[in-house]
Coordinates of C-alpha atoms in Angstrom, one line a residue:
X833 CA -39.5 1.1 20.8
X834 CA -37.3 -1.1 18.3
X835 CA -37.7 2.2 15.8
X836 CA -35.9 4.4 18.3
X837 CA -33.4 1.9 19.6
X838 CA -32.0 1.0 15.3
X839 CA -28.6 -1.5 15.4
X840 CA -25.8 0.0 13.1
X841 CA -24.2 -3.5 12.2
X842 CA -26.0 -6.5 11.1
X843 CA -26.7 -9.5 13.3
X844 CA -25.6 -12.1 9.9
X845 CA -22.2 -12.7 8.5
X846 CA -21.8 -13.0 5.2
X847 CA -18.9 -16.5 4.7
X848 CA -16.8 -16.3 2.0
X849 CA -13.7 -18.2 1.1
X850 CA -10.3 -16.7 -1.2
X851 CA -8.3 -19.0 -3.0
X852 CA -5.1 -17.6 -3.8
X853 CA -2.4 -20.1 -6.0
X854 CA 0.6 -19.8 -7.8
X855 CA 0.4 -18.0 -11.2
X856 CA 3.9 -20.1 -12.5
X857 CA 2.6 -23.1 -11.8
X858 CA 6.1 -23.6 -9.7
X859 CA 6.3 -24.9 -5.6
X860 CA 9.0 -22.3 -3.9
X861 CA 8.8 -23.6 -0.7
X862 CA 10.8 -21.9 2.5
X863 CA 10.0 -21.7 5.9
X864 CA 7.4 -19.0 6.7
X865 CA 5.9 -16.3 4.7
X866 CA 4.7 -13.0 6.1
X867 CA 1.9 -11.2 4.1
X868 CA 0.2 -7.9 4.9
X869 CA -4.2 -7.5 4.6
X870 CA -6.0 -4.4 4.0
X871 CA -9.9 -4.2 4.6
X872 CA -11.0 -2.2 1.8
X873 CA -13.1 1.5 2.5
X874 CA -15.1 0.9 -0.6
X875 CA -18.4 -1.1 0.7
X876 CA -20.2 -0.4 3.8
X877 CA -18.7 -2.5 5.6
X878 CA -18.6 -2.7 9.8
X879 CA -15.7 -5.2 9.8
X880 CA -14.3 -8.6 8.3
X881 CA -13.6 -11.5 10.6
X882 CA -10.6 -13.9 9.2
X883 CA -11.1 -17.5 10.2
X884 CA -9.1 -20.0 9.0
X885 CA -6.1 -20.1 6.7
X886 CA -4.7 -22.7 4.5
X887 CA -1.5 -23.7 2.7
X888 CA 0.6 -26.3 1.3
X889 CA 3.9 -27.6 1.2
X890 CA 5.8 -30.3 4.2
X891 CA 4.1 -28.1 7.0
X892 CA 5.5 -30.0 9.9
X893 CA 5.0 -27.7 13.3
X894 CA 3.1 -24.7 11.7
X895 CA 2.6 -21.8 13.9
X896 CA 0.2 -18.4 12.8
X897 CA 0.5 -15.1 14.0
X898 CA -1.2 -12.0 13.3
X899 CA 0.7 -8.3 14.4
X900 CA -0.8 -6.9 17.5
X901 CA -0.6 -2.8 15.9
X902 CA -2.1 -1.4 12.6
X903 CA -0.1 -1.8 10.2
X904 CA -1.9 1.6 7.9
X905 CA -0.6 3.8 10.8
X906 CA 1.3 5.7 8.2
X907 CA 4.4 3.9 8.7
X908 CA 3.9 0.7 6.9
X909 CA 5.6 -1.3 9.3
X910 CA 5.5 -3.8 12.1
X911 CA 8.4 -5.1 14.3
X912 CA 9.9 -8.7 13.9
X913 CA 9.7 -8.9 17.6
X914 CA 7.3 -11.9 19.1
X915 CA 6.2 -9.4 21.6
X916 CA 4.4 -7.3 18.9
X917 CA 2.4 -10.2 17.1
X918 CA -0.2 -12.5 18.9
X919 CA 0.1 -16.7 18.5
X920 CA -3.6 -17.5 17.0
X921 CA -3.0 -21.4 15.9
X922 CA -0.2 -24.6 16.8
X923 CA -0.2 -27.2 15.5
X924 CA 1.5 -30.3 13.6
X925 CA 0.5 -31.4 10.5
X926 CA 1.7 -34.0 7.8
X927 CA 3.5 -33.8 4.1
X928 CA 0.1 -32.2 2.3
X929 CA 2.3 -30.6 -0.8
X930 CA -1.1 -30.5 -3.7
X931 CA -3.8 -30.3 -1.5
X932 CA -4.1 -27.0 1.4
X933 CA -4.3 -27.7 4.7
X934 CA -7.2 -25.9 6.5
X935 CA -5.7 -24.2 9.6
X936 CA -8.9 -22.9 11.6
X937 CA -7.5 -20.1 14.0
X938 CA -8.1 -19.9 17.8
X939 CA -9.2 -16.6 17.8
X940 CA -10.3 -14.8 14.7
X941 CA -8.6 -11.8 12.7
X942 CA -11.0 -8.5 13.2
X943 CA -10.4 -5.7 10.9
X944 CA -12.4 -2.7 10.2
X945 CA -12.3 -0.6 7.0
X946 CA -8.9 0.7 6.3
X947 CA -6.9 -1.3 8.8
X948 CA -4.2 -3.7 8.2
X949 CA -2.7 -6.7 9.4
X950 CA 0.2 -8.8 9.4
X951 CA -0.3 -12.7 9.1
X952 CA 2.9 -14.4 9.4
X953 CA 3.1 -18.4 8.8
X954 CA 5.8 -20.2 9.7
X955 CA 7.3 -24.1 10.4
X956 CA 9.8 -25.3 12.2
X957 CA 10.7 -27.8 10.0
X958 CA 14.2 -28.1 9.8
X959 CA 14.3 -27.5 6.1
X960 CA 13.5 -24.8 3.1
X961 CA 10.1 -27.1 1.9
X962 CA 7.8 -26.7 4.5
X963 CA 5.6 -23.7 3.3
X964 CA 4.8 -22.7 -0.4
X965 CA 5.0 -19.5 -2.0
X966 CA 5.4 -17.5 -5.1
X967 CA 7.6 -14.8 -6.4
X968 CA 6.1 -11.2 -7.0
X969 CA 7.8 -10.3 -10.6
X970 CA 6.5 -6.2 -10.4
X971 CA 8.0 -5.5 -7.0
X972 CA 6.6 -4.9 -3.4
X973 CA 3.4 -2.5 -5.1
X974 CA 1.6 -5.3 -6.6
X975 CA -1.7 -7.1 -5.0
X976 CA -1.7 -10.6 -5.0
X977 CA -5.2 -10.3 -4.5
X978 CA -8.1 -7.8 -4.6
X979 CA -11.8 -7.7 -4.6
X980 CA -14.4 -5.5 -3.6
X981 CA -13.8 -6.3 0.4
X982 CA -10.1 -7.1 1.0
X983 CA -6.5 -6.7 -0.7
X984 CA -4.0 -9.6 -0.1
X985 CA -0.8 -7.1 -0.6
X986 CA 3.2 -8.5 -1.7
X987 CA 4.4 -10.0 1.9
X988 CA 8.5 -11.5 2.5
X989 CA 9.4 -15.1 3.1
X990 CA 11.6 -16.5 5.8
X991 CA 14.4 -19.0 5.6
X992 CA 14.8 -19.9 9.6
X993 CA 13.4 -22.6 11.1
X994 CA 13.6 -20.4 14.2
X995 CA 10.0 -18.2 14.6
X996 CA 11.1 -14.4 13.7
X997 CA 15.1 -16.0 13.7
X998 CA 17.6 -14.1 12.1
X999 CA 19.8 -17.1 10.8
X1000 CA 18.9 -18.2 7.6
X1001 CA 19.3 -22.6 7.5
X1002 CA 22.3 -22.1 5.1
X1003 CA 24.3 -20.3 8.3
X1004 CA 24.8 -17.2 6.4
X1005 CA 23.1 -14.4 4.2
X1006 CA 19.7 -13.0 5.2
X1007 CA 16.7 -14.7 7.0
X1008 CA 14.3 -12.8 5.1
X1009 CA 13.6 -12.5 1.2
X1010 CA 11.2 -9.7 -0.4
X1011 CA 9.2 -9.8 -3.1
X1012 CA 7.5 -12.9 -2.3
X1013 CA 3.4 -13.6 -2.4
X1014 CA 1.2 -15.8 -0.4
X1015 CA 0.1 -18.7 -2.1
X1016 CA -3.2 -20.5 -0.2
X1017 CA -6.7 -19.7 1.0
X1018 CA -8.7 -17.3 3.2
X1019 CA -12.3 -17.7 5.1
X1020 CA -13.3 -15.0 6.3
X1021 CA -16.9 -13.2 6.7
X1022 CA -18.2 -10.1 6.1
X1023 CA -20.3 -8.0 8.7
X1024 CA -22.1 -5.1 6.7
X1025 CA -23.5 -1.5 8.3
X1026 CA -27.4 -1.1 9.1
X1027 CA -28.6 1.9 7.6
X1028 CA -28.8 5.2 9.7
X1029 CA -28.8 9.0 9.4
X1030 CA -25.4 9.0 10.4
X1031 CA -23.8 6.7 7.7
X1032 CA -25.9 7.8 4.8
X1033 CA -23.0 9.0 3.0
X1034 CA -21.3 5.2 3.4
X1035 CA -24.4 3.8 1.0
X1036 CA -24.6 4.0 -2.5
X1037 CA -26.4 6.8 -4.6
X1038 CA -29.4 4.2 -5.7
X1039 CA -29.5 3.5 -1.9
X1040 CA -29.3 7.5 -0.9
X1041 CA -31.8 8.2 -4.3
X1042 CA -34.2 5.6 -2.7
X1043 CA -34.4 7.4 0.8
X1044 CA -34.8 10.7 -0.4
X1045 CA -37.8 9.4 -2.3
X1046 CA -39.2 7.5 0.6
X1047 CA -38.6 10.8 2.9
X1048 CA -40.6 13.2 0.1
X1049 CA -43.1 10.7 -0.1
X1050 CA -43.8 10.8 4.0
X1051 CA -44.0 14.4 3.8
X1052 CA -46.9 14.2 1.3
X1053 CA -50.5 14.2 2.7
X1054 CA -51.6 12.0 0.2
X1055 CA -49.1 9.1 0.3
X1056 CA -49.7 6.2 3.1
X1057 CA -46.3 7.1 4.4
X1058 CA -47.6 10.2 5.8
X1059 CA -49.2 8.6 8.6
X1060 CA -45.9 7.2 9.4
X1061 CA -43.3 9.2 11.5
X1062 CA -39.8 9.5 11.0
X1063 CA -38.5 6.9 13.1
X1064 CA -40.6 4.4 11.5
X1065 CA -39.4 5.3 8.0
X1066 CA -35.7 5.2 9.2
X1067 CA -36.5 1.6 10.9
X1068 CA -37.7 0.9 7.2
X1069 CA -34.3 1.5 5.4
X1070 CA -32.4 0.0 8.4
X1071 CA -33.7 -3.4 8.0
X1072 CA -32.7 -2.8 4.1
X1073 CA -29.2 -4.3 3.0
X1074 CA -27.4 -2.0 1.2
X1075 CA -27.4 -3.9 -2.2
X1076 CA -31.1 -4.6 -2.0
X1077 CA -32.0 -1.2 -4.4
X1078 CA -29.6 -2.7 -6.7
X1079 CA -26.4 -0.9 -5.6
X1080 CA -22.6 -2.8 -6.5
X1081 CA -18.9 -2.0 -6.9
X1082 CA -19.5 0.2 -9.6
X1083 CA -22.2 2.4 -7.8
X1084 CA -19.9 2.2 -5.3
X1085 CA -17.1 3.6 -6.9
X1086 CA -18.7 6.5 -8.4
X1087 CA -20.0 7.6 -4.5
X1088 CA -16.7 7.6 -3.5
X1089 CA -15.5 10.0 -6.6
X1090 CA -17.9 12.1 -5.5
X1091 CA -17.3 11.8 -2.1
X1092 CA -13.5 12.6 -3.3
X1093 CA -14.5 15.3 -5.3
X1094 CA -16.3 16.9 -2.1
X1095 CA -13.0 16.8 0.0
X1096 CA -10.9 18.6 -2.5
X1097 CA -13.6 21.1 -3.4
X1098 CA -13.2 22.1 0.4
X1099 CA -9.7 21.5 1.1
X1100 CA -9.3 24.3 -2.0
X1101 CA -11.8 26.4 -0.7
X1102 CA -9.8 26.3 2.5
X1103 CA -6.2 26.9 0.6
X1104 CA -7.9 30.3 -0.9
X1105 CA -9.0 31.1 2.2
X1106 CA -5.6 30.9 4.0
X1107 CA -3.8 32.4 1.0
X1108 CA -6.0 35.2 0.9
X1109 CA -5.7 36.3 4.6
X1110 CA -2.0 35.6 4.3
X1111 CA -1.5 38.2 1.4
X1112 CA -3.9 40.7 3.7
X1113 CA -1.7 40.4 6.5
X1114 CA 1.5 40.5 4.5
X1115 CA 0.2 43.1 2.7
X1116 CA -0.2 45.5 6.0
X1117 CA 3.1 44.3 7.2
X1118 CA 5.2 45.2 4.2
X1119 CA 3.3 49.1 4.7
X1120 CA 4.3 48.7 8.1
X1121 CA 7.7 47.6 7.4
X1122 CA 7.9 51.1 4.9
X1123 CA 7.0 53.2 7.0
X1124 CA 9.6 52.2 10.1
X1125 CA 12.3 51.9 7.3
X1126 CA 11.4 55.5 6.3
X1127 CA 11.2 56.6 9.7
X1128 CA 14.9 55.7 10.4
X1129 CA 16.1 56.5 7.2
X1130 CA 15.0 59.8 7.9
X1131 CA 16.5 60.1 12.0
X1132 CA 19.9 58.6 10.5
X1133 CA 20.1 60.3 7.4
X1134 CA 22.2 63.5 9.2
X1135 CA 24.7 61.6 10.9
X1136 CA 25.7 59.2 8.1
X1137 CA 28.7 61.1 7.3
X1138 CA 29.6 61.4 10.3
X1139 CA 29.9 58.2 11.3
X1140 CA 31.3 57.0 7.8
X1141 CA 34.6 59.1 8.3
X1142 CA 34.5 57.6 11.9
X1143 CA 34.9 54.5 10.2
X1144 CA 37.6 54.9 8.0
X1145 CA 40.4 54.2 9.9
X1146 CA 39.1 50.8 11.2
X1147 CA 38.0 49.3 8.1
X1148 CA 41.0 47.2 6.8
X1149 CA 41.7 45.4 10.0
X1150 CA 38.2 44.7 10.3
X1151 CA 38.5 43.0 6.9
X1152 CA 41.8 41.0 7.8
X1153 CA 40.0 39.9 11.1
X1154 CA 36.5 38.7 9.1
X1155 CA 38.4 36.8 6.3
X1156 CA 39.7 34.9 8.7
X1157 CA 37.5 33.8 10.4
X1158 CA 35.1 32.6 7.4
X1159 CA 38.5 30.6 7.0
X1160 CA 38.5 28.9 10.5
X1161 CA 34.7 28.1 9.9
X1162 CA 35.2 27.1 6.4
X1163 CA 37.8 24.6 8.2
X1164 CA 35.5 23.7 10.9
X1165 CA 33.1 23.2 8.8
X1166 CA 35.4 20.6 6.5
X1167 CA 35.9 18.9 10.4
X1168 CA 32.7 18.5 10.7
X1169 CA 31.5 17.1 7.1
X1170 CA 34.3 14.4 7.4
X1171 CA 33.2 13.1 11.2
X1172 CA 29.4 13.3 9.9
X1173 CA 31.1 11.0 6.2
X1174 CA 32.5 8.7 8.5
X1175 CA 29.7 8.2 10.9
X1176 CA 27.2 8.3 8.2
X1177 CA 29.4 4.7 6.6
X1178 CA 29.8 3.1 9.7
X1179 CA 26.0 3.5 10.4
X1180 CA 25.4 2.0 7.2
X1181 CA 27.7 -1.0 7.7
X1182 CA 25.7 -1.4 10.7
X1183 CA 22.5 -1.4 9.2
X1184 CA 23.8 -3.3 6.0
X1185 CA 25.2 -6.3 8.4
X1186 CA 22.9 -6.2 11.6
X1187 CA 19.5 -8.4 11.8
X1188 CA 16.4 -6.9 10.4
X1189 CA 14.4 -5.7 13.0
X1190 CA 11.3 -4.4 11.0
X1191 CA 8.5 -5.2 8.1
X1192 CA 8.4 -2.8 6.0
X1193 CA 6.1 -3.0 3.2
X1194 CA 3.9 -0.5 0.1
X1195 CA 0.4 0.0 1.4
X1196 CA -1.6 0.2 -2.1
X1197 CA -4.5 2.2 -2.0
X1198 CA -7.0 -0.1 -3.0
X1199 CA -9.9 2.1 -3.6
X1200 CA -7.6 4.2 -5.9
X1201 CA -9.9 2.4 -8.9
X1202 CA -12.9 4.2 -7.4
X1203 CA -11.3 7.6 -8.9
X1204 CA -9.3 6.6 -12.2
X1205 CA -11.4 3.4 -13.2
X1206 CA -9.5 0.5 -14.1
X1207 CA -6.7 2.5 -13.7
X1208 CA -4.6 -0.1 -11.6
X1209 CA -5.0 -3.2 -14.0
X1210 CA -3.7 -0.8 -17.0
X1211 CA -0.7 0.0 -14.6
X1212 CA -0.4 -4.1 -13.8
X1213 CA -0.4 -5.0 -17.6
X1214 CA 1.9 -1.7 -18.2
X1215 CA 4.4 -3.7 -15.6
X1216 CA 3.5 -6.9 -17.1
X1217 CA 4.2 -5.5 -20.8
X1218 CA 7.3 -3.7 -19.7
X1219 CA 9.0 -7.5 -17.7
X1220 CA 8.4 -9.4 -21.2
X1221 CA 9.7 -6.5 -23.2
X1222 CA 13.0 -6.4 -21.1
X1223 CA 13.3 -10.0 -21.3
X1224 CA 12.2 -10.9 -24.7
X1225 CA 15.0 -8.4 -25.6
X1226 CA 17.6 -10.1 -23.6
X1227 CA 17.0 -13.2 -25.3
X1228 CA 17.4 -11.7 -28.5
X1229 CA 20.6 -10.1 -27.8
X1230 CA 22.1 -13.3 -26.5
X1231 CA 20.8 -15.2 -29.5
X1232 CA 22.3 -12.8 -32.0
X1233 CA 25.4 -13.0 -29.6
X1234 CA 26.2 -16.8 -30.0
X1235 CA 24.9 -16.7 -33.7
X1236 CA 28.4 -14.4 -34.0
X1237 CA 30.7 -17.0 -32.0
X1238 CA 28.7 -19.5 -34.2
X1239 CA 29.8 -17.7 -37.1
X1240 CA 33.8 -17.5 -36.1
X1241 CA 34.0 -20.6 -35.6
X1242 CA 32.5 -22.5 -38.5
X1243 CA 33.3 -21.1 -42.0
X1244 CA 29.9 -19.3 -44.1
X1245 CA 28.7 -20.6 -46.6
X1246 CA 27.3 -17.1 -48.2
X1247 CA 28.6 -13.8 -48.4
X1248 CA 26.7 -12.5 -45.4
X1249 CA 28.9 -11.4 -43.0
X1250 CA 28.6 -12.2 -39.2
X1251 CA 27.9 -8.8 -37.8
X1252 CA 25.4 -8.2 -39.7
X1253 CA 23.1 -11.5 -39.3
X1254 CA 23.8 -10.7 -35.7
X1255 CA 22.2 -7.1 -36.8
X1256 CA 19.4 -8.7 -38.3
X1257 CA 18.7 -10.9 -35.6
X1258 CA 18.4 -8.3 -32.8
X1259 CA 16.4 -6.0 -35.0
X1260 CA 14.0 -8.9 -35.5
X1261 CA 13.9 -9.6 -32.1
X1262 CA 12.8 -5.8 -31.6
X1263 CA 10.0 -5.9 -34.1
X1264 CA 9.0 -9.3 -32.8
X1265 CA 8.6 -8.0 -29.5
X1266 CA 6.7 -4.9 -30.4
X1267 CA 4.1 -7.2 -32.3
X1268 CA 3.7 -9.3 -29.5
X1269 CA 3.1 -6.4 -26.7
X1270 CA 1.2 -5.1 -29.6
X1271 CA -1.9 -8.0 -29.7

């Protein structure tokens, strides 16, 4: 009976703990950070469970909450209102500014593949060092984290002591600052799929490969796993993990290609489809068009001149009367730009002074790897290449800058002239800079 009644999710958890610290080596502290979660699509998973989070900095009365809706709904977005987050932990704790504090949640995060949540941490300490953080220098589209399971996205940090306040501690300005990363650790476990006709296409191809070999080899009389029936050979593969034929990320990355690839071959084989019952049926509407067209040009064709000397007589005061009128609408329509101007700036000092009411944050797709390869670190190192170049070249200019007041003030002692050491200087800079990104 157990070969008919097969579980699809494992009985075992699999613990596993992210540590995720400051890449300056420098302690922003505020008063809360908020940080979005994706569970990645990649490996068959069933779901993570998030246990216990930890962080650093003056803590005092710490308080986590996790958003109630999905945050991948295709908005990217959850309300700042405490109504649409759930409280999981409360508690004090002491000045713990080198060493995280574990903060084991009441209830634990759940996510399946593809969703994500919202974890916002936050102290009402009545100052800007309870909580540490770190500043995201390639903008809100940069992980702060990412493995084979989850992806810790770019989050916001909050300067209120109030939970989801508005007021900043300074009394002015805005509560919330973007760009800003988590910086701490994450337990959570992993709960993997059980093998089943259903899922095949989750596994990876040295899983699929070693199915298809243990079906063809029940279907031949002289292998032992003829005398077996189906439901005993699937029992077989469903008490198999799915790395246990020696499938990892990579394998895993190439099924989802192909998996991909299968979804665009049809979506184009649906677009030709379309496109070719579309021209059909224009096609036989354009002769049907022709012939009605040539129908009435034939019915009317006698009494044109007729009714064009009918005409004449009417025809300048019909003018007058149609000029004007695209004037009154051409003024109407000036009316009517100018309310919509005016509207349009008010509603923008409105949103540029009133509270924020929203998180709004990029939703990478993780598993974009799976298709162009190491793709995303090139683009990370292209961002990273691009910040040192810009800055590398500031630094020249503003060298070669006070080298020139340098120069006006104290006399030269060579025939050099000012302008052109200054020359020198930011054309070294350049090359400089070019041989560095270069290595």
């Amino acid at each position: 009976m157990a070969a008919f009644n097969r579980p699809t999710e494992a009985t075992y958890t699999v613990h596993e703990n992210v540590t995720v610290d400051t890449s300056d080596n420098e302690d922003h502290t505020f008063c809360g950070i908020m940080f979005p979660i994706k569970c990645k699509d990649l490996l068959p998973l069933d779901h993570i469970v998030i246990k216990s989070v930890a962080v650093r900095g003056a803590l005092g009365p710490l308080t986590v909450w996790v958003s109630n809706e999905d945050g991948g709904n295709g908005r990217n977005q959850v309300q700042l209102d405490p109504r649409q987050w759930t409280k999981l932990y409360e508690k004090t704790h002491k000045y713990s500014k080198h060493s995280y504090k574990e903060l084991f949640l009441d209830q634990p995060i759940r996510m399946s593949p593809g969703q994500v949540k919202c974890i916002y941490i936050h102290s009402t300490l009545p100052n800007d060092e309870a909580i540490v953080y770190d500043n995201s220098y390639y903008g809100m589209s940069s992980k702060r984290y990412d493995d084979e399971k989850l992806t810790i996205l770019t989050g916001r940090a909050h300067v209120s002591p109030e939970v989801f306040g508005q007021n900043p501690i300074w009394g002015w300005g805005n509560a919330w600052r973007d760009r800003r990363e988590f910086v701490g650790r994450l337990e959570y476990g992993t709960v993997y799929k059980l093998w089943n006709p259903q899922v095949q296409p989750k596994f990876g191809g040295k899983f699929q490969d070693c199915a298809r070999v243990l079906s063809l080899c029940q279907r031949r009389w002289e292998s032992p796993f003829s005398m077996l029936p189906d439901e005993c050979i699937y029992y077989i593969l469903n008490m198999c993990r799915w790395d246990w034929f020696e499938d990892d990320g990579d394998t895993m990355k190439q099924r989802r290609k192909r998996e991909k690839q299968r979804v665009r071959e049809l979506q184009q084989q649906e677009q030709q489809q379309q496109q070719s019952g579309q021209s059909e049926e224009g096609a036989e509407a354009e002769a049907v068009t022709r012939n009605v067209e040539a129908e009435a040009q034939a019915t009317t064709g006698c009494n044109r001149g007729s009714m064009d000397t009918d005409d004449d007589g009417d025809d300048d005061g019909d003018d007058e009367e149609y000029v004007e009128d695209d004037d009154a609408e051409e003024e109407e329509e000036d009316e009517e730009g100018d309310v919509n101007s005016e509207a349009w700036s008010d509603d923008e000092d409105q949103i540029h002074d009133g509270a924020i009411q929203s998180f709004t944050f990029h939703n990478v797709d993780s598993d974009d790897e799976d298709e162009n390869g190491d793709d995303s670190d090139d683009e990370m190192e292209t961002a990273r290449n691009a910040w040192v170049r810009r800055n590398f070249a500031r630094i020249q200019v503003l060298r070669a800058l006070a080298a020139m007041e340098d120069g006006e003030e104290r006399p030269h002692t060579n025939s050099w002239s000012t302008p052109f050491k200054a020359t020198l200087l930011v054309l070294a800079g350049t090359v400089t800079a070019g041989l560095l990104l270069s290595m």
